[in-house]
Coordinates of C-alpha atoms and ligand atoms in Angstrom, one line a residue:
X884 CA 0.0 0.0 0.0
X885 CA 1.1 3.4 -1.1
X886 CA 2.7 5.1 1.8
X887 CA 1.8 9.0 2.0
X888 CA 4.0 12.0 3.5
X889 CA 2.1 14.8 5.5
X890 CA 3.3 17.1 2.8
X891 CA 1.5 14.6 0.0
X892 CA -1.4 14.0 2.4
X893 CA -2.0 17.8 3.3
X894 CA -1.2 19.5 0.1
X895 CA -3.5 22.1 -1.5
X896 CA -5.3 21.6 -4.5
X897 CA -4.5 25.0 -6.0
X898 CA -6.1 24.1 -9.9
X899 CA -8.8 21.2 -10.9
X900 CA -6.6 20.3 -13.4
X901 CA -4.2 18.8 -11.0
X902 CA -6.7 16.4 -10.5
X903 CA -8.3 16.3 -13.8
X904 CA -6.6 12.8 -14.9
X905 CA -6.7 10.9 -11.5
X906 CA -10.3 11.8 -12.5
X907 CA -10.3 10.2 -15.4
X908 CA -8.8 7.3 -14.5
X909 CA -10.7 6.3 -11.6
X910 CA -13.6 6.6 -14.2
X911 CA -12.8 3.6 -15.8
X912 CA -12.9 1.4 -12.6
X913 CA -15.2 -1.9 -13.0
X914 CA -15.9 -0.7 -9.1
X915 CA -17.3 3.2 -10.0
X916 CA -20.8 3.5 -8.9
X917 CA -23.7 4.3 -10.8
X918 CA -26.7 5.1 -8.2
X919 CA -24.7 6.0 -5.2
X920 CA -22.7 9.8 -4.4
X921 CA -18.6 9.1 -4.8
X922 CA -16.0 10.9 -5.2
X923 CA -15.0 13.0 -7.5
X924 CA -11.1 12.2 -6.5
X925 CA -9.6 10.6 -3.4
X926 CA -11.4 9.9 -0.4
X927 CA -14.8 10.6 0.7
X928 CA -16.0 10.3 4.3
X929 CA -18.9 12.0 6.3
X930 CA -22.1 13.7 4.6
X931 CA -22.1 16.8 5.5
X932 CA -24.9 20.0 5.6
X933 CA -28.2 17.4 4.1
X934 CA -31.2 20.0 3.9
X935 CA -33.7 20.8 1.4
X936 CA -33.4 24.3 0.1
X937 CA -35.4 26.0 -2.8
X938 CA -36.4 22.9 -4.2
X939 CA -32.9 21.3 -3.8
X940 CA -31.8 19.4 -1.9
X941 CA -28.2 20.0 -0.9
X942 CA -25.3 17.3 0.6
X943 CA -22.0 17.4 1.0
X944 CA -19.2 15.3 1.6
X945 CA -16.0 15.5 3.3
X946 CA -13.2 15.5 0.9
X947 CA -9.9 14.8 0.2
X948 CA -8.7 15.0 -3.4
X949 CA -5.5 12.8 -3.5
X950 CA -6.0 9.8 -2.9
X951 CA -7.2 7.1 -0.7
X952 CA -6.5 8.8 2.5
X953 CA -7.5 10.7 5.4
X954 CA -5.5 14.2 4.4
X955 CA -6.4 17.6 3.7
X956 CA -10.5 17.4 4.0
X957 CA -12.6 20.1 2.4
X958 CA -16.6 19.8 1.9
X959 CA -17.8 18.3 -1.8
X960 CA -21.2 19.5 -3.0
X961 CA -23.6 17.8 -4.9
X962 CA -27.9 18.3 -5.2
X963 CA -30.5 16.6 -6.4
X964 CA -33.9 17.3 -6.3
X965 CA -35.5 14.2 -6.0
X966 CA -32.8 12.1 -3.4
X967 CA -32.5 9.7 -6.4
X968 CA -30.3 11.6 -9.3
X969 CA -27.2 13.5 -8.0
X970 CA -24.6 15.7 -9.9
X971 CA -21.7 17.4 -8.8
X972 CA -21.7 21.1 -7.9
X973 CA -17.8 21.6 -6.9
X974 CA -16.2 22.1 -4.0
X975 CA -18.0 24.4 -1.2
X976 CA -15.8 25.1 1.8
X977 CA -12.0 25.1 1.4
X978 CA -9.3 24.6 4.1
X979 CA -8.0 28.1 3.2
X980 CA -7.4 30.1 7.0
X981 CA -5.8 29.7 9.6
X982 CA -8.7 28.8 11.4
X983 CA -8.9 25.8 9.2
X984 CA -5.2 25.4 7.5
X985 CA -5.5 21.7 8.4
X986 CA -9.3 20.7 7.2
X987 CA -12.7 21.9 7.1
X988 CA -13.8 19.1 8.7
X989 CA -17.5 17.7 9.5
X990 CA -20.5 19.7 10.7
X991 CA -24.2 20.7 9.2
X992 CA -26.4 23.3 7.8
X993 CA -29.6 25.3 8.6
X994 CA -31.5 27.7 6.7
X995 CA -33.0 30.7 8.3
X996 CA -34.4 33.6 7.1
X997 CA -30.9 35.0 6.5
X998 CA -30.1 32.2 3.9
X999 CA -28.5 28.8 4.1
X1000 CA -25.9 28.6 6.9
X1001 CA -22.8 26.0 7.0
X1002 CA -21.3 25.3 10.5
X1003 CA -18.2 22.9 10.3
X1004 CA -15.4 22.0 12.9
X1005 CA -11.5 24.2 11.6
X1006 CA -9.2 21.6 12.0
X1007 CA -6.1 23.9 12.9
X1008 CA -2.6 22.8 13.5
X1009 CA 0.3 24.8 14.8
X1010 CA 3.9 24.0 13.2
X1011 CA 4.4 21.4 15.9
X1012 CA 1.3 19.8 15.1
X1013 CA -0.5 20.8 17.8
X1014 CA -4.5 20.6 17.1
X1015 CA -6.8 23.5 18.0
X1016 CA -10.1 22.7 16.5
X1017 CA -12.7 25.6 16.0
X1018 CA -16.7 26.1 15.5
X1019 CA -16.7 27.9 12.1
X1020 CA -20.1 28.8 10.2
X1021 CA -20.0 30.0 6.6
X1022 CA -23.5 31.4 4.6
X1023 CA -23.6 29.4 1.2
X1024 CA -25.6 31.8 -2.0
X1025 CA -28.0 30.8 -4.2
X1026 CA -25.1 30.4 -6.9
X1027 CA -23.4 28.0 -4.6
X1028 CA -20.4 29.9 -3.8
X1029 CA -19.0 30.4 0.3
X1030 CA -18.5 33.0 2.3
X1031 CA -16.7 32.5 5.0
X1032 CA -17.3 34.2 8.2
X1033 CA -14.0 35.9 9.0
X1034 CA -13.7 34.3 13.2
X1035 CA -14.6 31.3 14.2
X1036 CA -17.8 31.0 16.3
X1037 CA -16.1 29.5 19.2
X1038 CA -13.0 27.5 19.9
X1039 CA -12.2 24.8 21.9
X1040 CA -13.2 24.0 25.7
X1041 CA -11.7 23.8 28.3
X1042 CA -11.7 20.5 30.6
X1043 CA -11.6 18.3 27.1
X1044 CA -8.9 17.0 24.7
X1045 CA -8.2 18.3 21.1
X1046 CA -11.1 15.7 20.3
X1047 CA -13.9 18.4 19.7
X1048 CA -15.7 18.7 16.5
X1049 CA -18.7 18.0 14.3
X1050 CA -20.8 20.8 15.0
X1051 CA -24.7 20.0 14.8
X1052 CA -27.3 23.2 14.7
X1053 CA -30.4 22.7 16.0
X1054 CA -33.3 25.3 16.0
X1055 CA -35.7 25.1 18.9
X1056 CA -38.6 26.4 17.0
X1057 CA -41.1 26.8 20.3
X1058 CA -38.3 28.5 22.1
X1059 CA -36.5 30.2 19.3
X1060 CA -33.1 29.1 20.2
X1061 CA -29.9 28.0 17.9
X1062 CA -28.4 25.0 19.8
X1063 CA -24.8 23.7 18.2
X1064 CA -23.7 20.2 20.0
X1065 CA -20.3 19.0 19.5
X1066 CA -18.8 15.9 19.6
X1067 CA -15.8 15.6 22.0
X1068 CA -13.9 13.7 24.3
X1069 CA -12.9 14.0 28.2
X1070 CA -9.6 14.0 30.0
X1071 CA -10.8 10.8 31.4
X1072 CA -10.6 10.4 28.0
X1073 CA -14.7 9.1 27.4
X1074 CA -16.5 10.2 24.7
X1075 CA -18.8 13.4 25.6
X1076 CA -21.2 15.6 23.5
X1077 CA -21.1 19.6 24.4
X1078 CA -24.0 21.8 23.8
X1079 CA -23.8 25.2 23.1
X1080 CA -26.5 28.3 23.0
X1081 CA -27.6 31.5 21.1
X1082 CA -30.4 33.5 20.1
X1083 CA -29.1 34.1 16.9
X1084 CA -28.0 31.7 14.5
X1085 CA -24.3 33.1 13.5
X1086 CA -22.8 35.1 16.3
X1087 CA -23.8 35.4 20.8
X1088 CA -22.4 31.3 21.1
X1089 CA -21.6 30.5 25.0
X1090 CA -21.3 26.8 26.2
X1091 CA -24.2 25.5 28.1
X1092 CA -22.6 23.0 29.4
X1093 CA -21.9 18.8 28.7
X1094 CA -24.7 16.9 27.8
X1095 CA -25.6 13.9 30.1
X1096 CA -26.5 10.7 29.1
X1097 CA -27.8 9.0 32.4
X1098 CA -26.0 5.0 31.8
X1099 CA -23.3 6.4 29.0
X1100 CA -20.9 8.0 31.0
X1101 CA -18.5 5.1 29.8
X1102 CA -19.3 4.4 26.1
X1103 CA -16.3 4.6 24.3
X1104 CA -13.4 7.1 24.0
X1105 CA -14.6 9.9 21.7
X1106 CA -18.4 10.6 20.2
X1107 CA -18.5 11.6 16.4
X1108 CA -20.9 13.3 14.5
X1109 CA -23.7 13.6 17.5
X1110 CA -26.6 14.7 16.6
X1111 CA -30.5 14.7 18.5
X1112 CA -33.4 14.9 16.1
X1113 CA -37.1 14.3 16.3
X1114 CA -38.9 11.4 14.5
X1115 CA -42.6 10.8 15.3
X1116 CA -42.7 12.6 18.3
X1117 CA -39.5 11.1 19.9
X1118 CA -36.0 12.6 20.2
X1119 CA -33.5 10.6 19.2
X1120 CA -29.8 10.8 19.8
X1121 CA -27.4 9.8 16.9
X1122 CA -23.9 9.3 17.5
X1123 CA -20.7 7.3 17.0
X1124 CA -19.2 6.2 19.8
X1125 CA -15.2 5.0 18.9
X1126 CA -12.8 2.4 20.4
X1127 CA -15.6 0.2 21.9
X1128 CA -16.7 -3.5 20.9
X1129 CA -20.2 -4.2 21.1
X1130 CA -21.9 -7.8 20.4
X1131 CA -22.9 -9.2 17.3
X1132 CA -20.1 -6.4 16.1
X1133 CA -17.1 -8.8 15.4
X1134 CA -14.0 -6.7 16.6
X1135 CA -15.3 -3.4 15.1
X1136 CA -14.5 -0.7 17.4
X1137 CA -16.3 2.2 15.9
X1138 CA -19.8 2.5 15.4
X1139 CA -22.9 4.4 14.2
X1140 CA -26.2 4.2 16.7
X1141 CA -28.6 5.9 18.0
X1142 CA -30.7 6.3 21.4
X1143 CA -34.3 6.7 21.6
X1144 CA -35.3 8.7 24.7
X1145 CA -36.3 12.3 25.5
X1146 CA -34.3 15.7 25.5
X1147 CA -34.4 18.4 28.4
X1148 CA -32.6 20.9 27.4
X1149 CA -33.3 22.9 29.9
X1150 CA -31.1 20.4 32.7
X1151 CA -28.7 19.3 29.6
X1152 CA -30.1 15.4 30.2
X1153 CA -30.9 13.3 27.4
X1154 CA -33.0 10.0 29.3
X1155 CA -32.8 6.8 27.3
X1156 CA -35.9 4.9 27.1
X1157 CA -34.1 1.6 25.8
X1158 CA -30.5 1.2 25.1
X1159 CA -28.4 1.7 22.2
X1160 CA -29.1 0.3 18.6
X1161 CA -26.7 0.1 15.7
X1162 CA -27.8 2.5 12.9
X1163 CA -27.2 0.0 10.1
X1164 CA -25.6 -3.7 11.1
X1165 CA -23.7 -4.1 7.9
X1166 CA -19.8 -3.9 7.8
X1167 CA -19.6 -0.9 6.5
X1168 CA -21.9 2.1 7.5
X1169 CA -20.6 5.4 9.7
X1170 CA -21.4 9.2 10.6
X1171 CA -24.8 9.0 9.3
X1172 CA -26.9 12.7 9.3
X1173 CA -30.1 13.3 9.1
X1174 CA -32.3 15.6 6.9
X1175 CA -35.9 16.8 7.7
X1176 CA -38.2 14.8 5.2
X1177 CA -40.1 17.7 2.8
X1178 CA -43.6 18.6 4.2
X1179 CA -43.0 15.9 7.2
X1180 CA -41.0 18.0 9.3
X1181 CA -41.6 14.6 11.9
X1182 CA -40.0 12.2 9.7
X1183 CA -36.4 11.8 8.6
X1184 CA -33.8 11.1 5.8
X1185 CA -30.7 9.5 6.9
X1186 CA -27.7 8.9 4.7
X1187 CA -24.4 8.0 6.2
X1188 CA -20.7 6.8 4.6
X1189 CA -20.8 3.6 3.8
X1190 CA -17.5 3.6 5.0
X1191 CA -15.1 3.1 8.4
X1192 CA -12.7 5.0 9.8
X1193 CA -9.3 3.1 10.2
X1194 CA -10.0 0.4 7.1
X1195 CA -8.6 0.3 3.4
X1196 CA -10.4 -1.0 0.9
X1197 CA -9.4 -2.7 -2.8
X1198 CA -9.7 0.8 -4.6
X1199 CA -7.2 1.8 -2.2
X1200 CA -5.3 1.0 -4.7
X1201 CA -6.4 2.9 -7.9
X1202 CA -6.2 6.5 -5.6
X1203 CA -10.3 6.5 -4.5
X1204 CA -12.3 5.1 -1.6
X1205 CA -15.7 5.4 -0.2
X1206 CA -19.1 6.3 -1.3
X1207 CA -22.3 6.9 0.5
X1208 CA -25.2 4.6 1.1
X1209 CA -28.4 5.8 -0.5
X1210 CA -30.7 7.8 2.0
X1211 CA -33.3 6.2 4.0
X1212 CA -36.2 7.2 4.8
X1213 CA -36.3 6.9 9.0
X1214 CA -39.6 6.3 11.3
X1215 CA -40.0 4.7 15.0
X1216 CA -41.7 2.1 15.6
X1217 CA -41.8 0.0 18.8
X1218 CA -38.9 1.9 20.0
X1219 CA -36.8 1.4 17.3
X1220 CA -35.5 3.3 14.3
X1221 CA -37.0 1.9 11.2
X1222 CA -35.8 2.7 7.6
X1223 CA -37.0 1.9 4.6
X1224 CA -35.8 2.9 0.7
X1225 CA -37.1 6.0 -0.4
X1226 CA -40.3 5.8 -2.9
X1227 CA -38.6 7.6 -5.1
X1228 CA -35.8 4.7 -6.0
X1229 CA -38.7 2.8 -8.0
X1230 CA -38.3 5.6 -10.9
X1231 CA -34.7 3.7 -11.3
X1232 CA -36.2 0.3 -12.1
X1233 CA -35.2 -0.2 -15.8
X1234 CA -36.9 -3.8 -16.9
X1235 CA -36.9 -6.9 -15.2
X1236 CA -34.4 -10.0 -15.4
X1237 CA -35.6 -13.2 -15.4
X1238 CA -34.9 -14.8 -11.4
X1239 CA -34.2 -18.3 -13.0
X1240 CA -30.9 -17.1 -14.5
X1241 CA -29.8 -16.5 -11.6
X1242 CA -27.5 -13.6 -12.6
X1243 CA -27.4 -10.2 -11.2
X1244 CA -26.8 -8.0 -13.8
X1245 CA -24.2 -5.2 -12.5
X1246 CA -26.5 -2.3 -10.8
X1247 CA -29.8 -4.0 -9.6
X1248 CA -32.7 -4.4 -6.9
X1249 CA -33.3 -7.7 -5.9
X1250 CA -37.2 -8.2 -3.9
X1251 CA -37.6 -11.8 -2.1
X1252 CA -40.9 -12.7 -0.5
X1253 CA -40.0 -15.4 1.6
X1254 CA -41.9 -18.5 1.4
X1255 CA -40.4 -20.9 3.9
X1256 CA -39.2 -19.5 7.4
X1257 CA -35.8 -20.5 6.9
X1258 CA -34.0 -18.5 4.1
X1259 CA -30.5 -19.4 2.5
X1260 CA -28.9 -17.3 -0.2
X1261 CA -26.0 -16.5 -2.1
X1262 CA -24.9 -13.2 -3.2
X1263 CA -22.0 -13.0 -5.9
X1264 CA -21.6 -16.6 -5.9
X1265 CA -19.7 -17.9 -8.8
X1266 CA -21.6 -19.9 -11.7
X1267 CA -21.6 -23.5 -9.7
X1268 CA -23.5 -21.5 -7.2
X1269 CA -20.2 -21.3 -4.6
X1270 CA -19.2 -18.5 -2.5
X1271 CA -20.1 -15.0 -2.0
X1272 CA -22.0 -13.2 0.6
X1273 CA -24.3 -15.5 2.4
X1274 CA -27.7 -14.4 3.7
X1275 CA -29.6 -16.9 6.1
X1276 CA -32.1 -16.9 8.6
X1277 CA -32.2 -19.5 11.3
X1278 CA -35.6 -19.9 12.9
X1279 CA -34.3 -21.4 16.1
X1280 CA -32.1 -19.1 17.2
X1281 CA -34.5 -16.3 15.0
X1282 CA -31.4 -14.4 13.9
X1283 CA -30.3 -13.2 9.9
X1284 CA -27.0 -14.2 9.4
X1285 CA -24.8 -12.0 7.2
X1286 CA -21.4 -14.1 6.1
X1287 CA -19.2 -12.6 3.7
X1288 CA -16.3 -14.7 4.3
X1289 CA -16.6 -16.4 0.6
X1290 CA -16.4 -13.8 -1.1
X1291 CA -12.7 -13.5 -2.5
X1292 CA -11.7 -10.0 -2.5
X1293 CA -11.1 -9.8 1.5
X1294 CA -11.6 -6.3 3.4
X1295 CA -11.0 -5.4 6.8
X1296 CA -11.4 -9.0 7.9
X1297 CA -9.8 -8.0 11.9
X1298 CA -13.4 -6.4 12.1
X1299 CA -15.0 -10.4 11.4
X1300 CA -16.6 -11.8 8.3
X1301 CA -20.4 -12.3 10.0
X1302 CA -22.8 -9.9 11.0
X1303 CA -26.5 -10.7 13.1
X1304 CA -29.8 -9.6 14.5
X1305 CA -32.3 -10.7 16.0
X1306 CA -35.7 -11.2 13.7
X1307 CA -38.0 -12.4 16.7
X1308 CA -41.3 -12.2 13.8
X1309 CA -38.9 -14.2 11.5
X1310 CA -38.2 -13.4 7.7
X1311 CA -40.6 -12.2 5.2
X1312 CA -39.5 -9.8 3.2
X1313 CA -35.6 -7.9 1.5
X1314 CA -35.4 -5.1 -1.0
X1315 CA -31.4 -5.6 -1.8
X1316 CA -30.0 -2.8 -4.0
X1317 CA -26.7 -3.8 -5.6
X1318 CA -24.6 -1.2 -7.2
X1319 CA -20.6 -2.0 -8.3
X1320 CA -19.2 -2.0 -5.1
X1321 CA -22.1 -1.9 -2.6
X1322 CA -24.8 -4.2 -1.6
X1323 CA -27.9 -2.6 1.0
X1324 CA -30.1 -5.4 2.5
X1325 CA -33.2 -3.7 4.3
X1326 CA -35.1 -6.6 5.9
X1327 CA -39.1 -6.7 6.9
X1328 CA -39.9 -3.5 5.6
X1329 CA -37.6 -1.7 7.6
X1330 CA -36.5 -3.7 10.8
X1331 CA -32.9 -4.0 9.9
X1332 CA -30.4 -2.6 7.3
X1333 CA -27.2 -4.3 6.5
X1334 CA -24.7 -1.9 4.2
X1335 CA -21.7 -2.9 3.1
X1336 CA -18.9 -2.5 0.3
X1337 CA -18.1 -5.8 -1.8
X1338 CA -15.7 -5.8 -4.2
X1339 CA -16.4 -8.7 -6.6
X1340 CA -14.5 -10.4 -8.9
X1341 CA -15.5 -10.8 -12.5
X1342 CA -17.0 -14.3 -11.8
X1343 CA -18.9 -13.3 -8.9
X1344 CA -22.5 -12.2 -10.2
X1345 CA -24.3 -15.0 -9.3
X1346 CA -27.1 -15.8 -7.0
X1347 CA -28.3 -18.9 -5.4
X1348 CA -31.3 -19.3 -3.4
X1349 CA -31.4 -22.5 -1.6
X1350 CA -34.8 -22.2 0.2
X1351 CA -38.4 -21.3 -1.5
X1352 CA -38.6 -17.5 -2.1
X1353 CA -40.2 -15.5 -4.9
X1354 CA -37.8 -13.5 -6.3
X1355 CA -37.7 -10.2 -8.6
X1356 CA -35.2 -8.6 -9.9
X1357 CA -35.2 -5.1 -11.7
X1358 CA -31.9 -3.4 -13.3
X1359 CA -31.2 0.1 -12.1
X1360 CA -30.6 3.1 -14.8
X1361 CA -27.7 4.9 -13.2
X1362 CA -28.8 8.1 -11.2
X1363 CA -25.3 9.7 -10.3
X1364 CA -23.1 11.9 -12.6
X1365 CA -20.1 11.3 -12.4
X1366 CA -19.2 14.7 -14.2
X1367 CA -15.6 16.3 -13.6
X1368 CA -16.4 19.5 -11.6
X1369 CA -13.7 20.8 -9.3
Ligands
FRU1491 C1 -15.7 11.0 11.3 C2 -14.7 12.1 11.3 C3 -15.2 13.4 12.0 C4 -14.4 14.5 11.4 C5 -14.2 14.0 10.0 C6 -12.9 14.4 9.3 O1 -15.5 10.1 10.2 O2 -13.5 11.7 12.0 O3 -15.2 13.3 13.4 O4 -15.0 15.7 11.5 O5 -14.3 12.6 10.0 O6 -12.9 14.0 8.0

C-alpha cells in the first residue's frame, strides 16, 4: 500500500486540473458506482450540511482529493432534487485560513431567514502539530459559492482533549433558540457531546454545558458526529461512539447508533428509554446525518458513509475510496429506528431480469418474499453456485446471518466476516440494491439494514437461493453523474 508523507497528504489543490486525470482514470474502474454519491477524486467520508433548500436538496461530503487517505478534507457538494439523481456542484468550503489550515472538517447546515448557513469544525494545527479545533459557520448563496465568516464562532473548551468537533445546529422552534452540540472527548478520555446556545444563529455562542446521558458515561473514548433529532414525536440521539466493541459487532471498534429517549434541554439530560441500537448492522456504514423529510417535518432522511474509519479497501489501490449509502427514509416504531428505501428509488427500475438465470446483472434491486421460514442465499456466488456473501435466517435461534467470508476479495477481515440480529417475527420480506461496489439489504420492511462494500470479482455475479422464495429482480438506470467539476 502506497505510503503518503504529511506534505502529500496535506497538500493544497491549488487548480482542478491537478486532479483532472486521476479523474479520469478512476472513471474507468469496474468498481465506480452508478446510483450511489462518490468521489470526485480521493477519499470521501462523512455527509455533511443534508437539507432541502429551494427545491434542492443540498449534501456534501468530506473531501480529500489525493488519494485514498484521510489528508487535507474540504466539503464536496452535490444536489439533487429528488434524493434519487445526484450531480456534482464543486467544492463548497476550502481549508483556506488559519482557522482551518488543516481541514474543514465535519459539521451541518440550517436555513433561516438569513439564507442557508454551514457550520463545520476548523481543524487547525500549529507547526508542531498541535490541534486546536474551531466552530466555524459559513453562509452558502444561491449560486453556490461560500462565504466564510472571518472568526470562528467558538473554539475549543476547556476540561476536554483536542477531540472536539462535528458541529450539529439545531433550531428550537417553540423557544426560538440556535443549539450547536459538539462531539468531543474527556480528559478521562470518554466520549462526551457539548452543547452550546444563542439567540441568533451566527454570532452570541456560549457553552451550556456537557450533555448527560444518564447510563453512558463510559461508552467509548470519543463521540462523532452527535446529533438529536425528532422522529414521530420522539427525540432521538445519533452518534458514534469510537474504540468500543459491542456484540454481534465482530472486533469493530467504531460504530454508528442511536438512542431513543427524550431531550431536556433545559437540565442538559438526554433519558434513554431503551438502550443503544446500531444505525445499520452491515460492515460498512458510519457518521450518518439526518435531513428533515419535505412537508413531514416529523419524519427523517438518513444517509451515512458507507464507510469506516481506520479500514482500506481494494480501490485503495487505484487512488479513490468510499461512497455513500443511498438515503433512508427513517420512522420509530416500537422503540426502534426503522428505515426503509425512499419511494422515489422505484423511478430507477429499468426492466426486469428473469430470477431463473440466476444472474445479477451489475446495478440492480433484488425483492424476495419469503416462502419458507428458513431463508438461505447467495450473493455474488460464482456460476456453480459457490461462495459469495451469504444471507440466512435460522428460525431457532430467529437471527439473519450476514457471512461474507466467501467472497474473494477480503476487506478489513480483523473487524469479522459475520454480521447478526435478531428477527423475533422471522423473515418475510428484502429489498437488496446492488450497485458495483455496494450491496444494502433492508429486511421486513424496515427492521434492519445491512450496508456494506463488496468488491467482486469478474466471476462473482451470481445468485443462489437454496430455500423457497419468490424472487424479482429489476436493473437500475444509473442516477449519479459522475461529471468532472472541481
Ligand atoms: C468522522 C470524522 C469526523 C471528522 C471527519 C474528518 O469520520 O472523523 O469526526 O470531522 O471525520 O474528515
Amino acid at each position: 500500500m502506497k505510503e503518503w508523507t504529511r506534505e502529500e497528504r496535506y497538500r493544497i489543490l491549488k487548480d482542478p486540473e491537478e486532479i483532472r486525470e486521476l479523474h479520469e482514470r478512476i472513471k474507468e474502474s469496474p468498481y465506480r458506482q452508478t446510483f450511489h454519491v462518490q468521489p470526485v477524486t480521493g477519499l470521501l467520508n462523512d455527509p455533511n450540511g443534508f437539507l432541502h433548500y429551494n427545491g434542492v436538496w443540498h449534501l456534501f461530503y468530506q473531501w480529500c482529493p489525493w488519494g485514498a487517505v484521510h489528508g487535507l478534507k474540504y466539503w464536496y457538494h452535490v444536489e439533487s432534487k429528488d434524493l434519487v439523481t445526484w450531480k456534482n456542484i464543486g467544492t463548497a468550503i476550502r481549508p483556506d485560513t488559519e482557522y482551518d489550515n488543516k481541514g474543514a472538517y465535519s459539521g451541518s447546515a440550517l436555513v433561516t431567514n438569513d439564507g442557508l448557513y454551514l457550520y463545520y469544525t476548523g481543524n487547525h494545527r500549529d507547526e508542531n502539530w498541535n490541534r486546536t479545533p474551531f466552530t466555524c459557520i459559513a453562509k452558502l448563496d444561491d449560486n453556490g459559492t461560500v462565504d466564510k465568516a472571518k472568526y470562528p464562532l467558538f473554539g475549543p473548551q476547556n476540561g476536554y482533549t483536542e477531540h472536539q468537533r462535528d458541529p450539529k445546529i439545531i433550531f428550537r422552534r417553540n423557544v426560538r433558540k440556535y443549539n450547536i452540540i459538539i462531539g468531543g472527548q474527556n480528559e478521562q478520555h470518554k466520549g462526551r457531546c457539548l452543547v452550546y446556545e444563542s439567540d441568533r444563529p451566527d454570532s452570541g455562542w456560549y457553552f451550556k454545558g456537557e450533555l448527560k446521558v444518564p447510563g453512558y458515561e463510559d461508552f467509548g473514548d470519543m463521540w462523532e458526529c452527535p446529533s438529536i433529532e425528532q422522529i414521530d414525536g420522539k427525540d432521538v440521539l445519533i452518534f458514534c461512539p469510537q474504540h468500543i466493541t459491542l456484540p454481534d459487532r465482530g472486533e469493530a471498534k467504531n460504530h454508528n447508533g442511536y438512542i431513543i429517549g427524550s431531550m431536556d434541554w433545559g437540565m442538559l439530560t438526554f433519558t434513554p428509554d431503551g438502550s443503544f441500537h446500531e444505525l445499520d448492522f452491515g460492515f460498512d456504514s458510519y457518521a450518518a446525518e439526518c435531513a428533515a423529510r419535505l412537508h413531514q417535518w416529523d419524519e427523517g432522511v438518513l444517509i451515512a458513509w458507507m464507510g469506516l474509519p481506520d479500514s482500506s479497501y481494494p480501490t485503495d489501490e487505484e487512488d479513490w475510496s468510499g461512497c455513500l449509502t443511498l438515503p433512508r427514509r427513517l420512522r420509530v416504531r416500537n422503540r426502534r429506528l426503522i428505515q426503509t428505501p425512499l419511494e422515489e428509488l422505484v423511478a430507477l427500475r429499468d426492466g426486469e431480469a428473469d430470477p431463473a438465470e440466476g444472474i445479477l446483472p451489475g446495478a440492480c434491486e433484488m425483492e424476495l418474499f419469503n416462502e419458507e421460514e428458513r431463508l438461505d442465499l447467495s450473493l455474488f456466488s460464482d456460476s456453480a453456485g459457490d461462495g459469495g456473501i451469504r444471507i440466512s435466517y435460522d428460525p431457532t435461534s430467529k437471527k439473519i446471518i450476514v457471512d461474507r467470508s466467501g467472497l474473494s476479495r477480503k476487506i478489513n477481515t480483523d473487524m469479522g466476516n459475520v454480521r447478526t440480529r435478531p428477527l423475533e417475527h422471522g423473515l418475510n420480506h428484502l429489498r437488496i440494491f446492488i450497485d458495483h461496489s455496494s450491496v444494502e439489504i433492508f429486511v421486513n420492511d424496515g427492521d434492519a439494514v445491512f450496508s456494506s462494500r463488496v468488491f467482486p470479482a469478474e466471476e462473482e455475479h451470481c445468485f443462489t437461493c437454496r430455500t423457497n422464495a419468490r424472487i424479482h429482480i429489476w436493473n437500475l438506470k444509473p442516477a449519479v453523474k459522475d461529471d468532472f467539476v472541481v
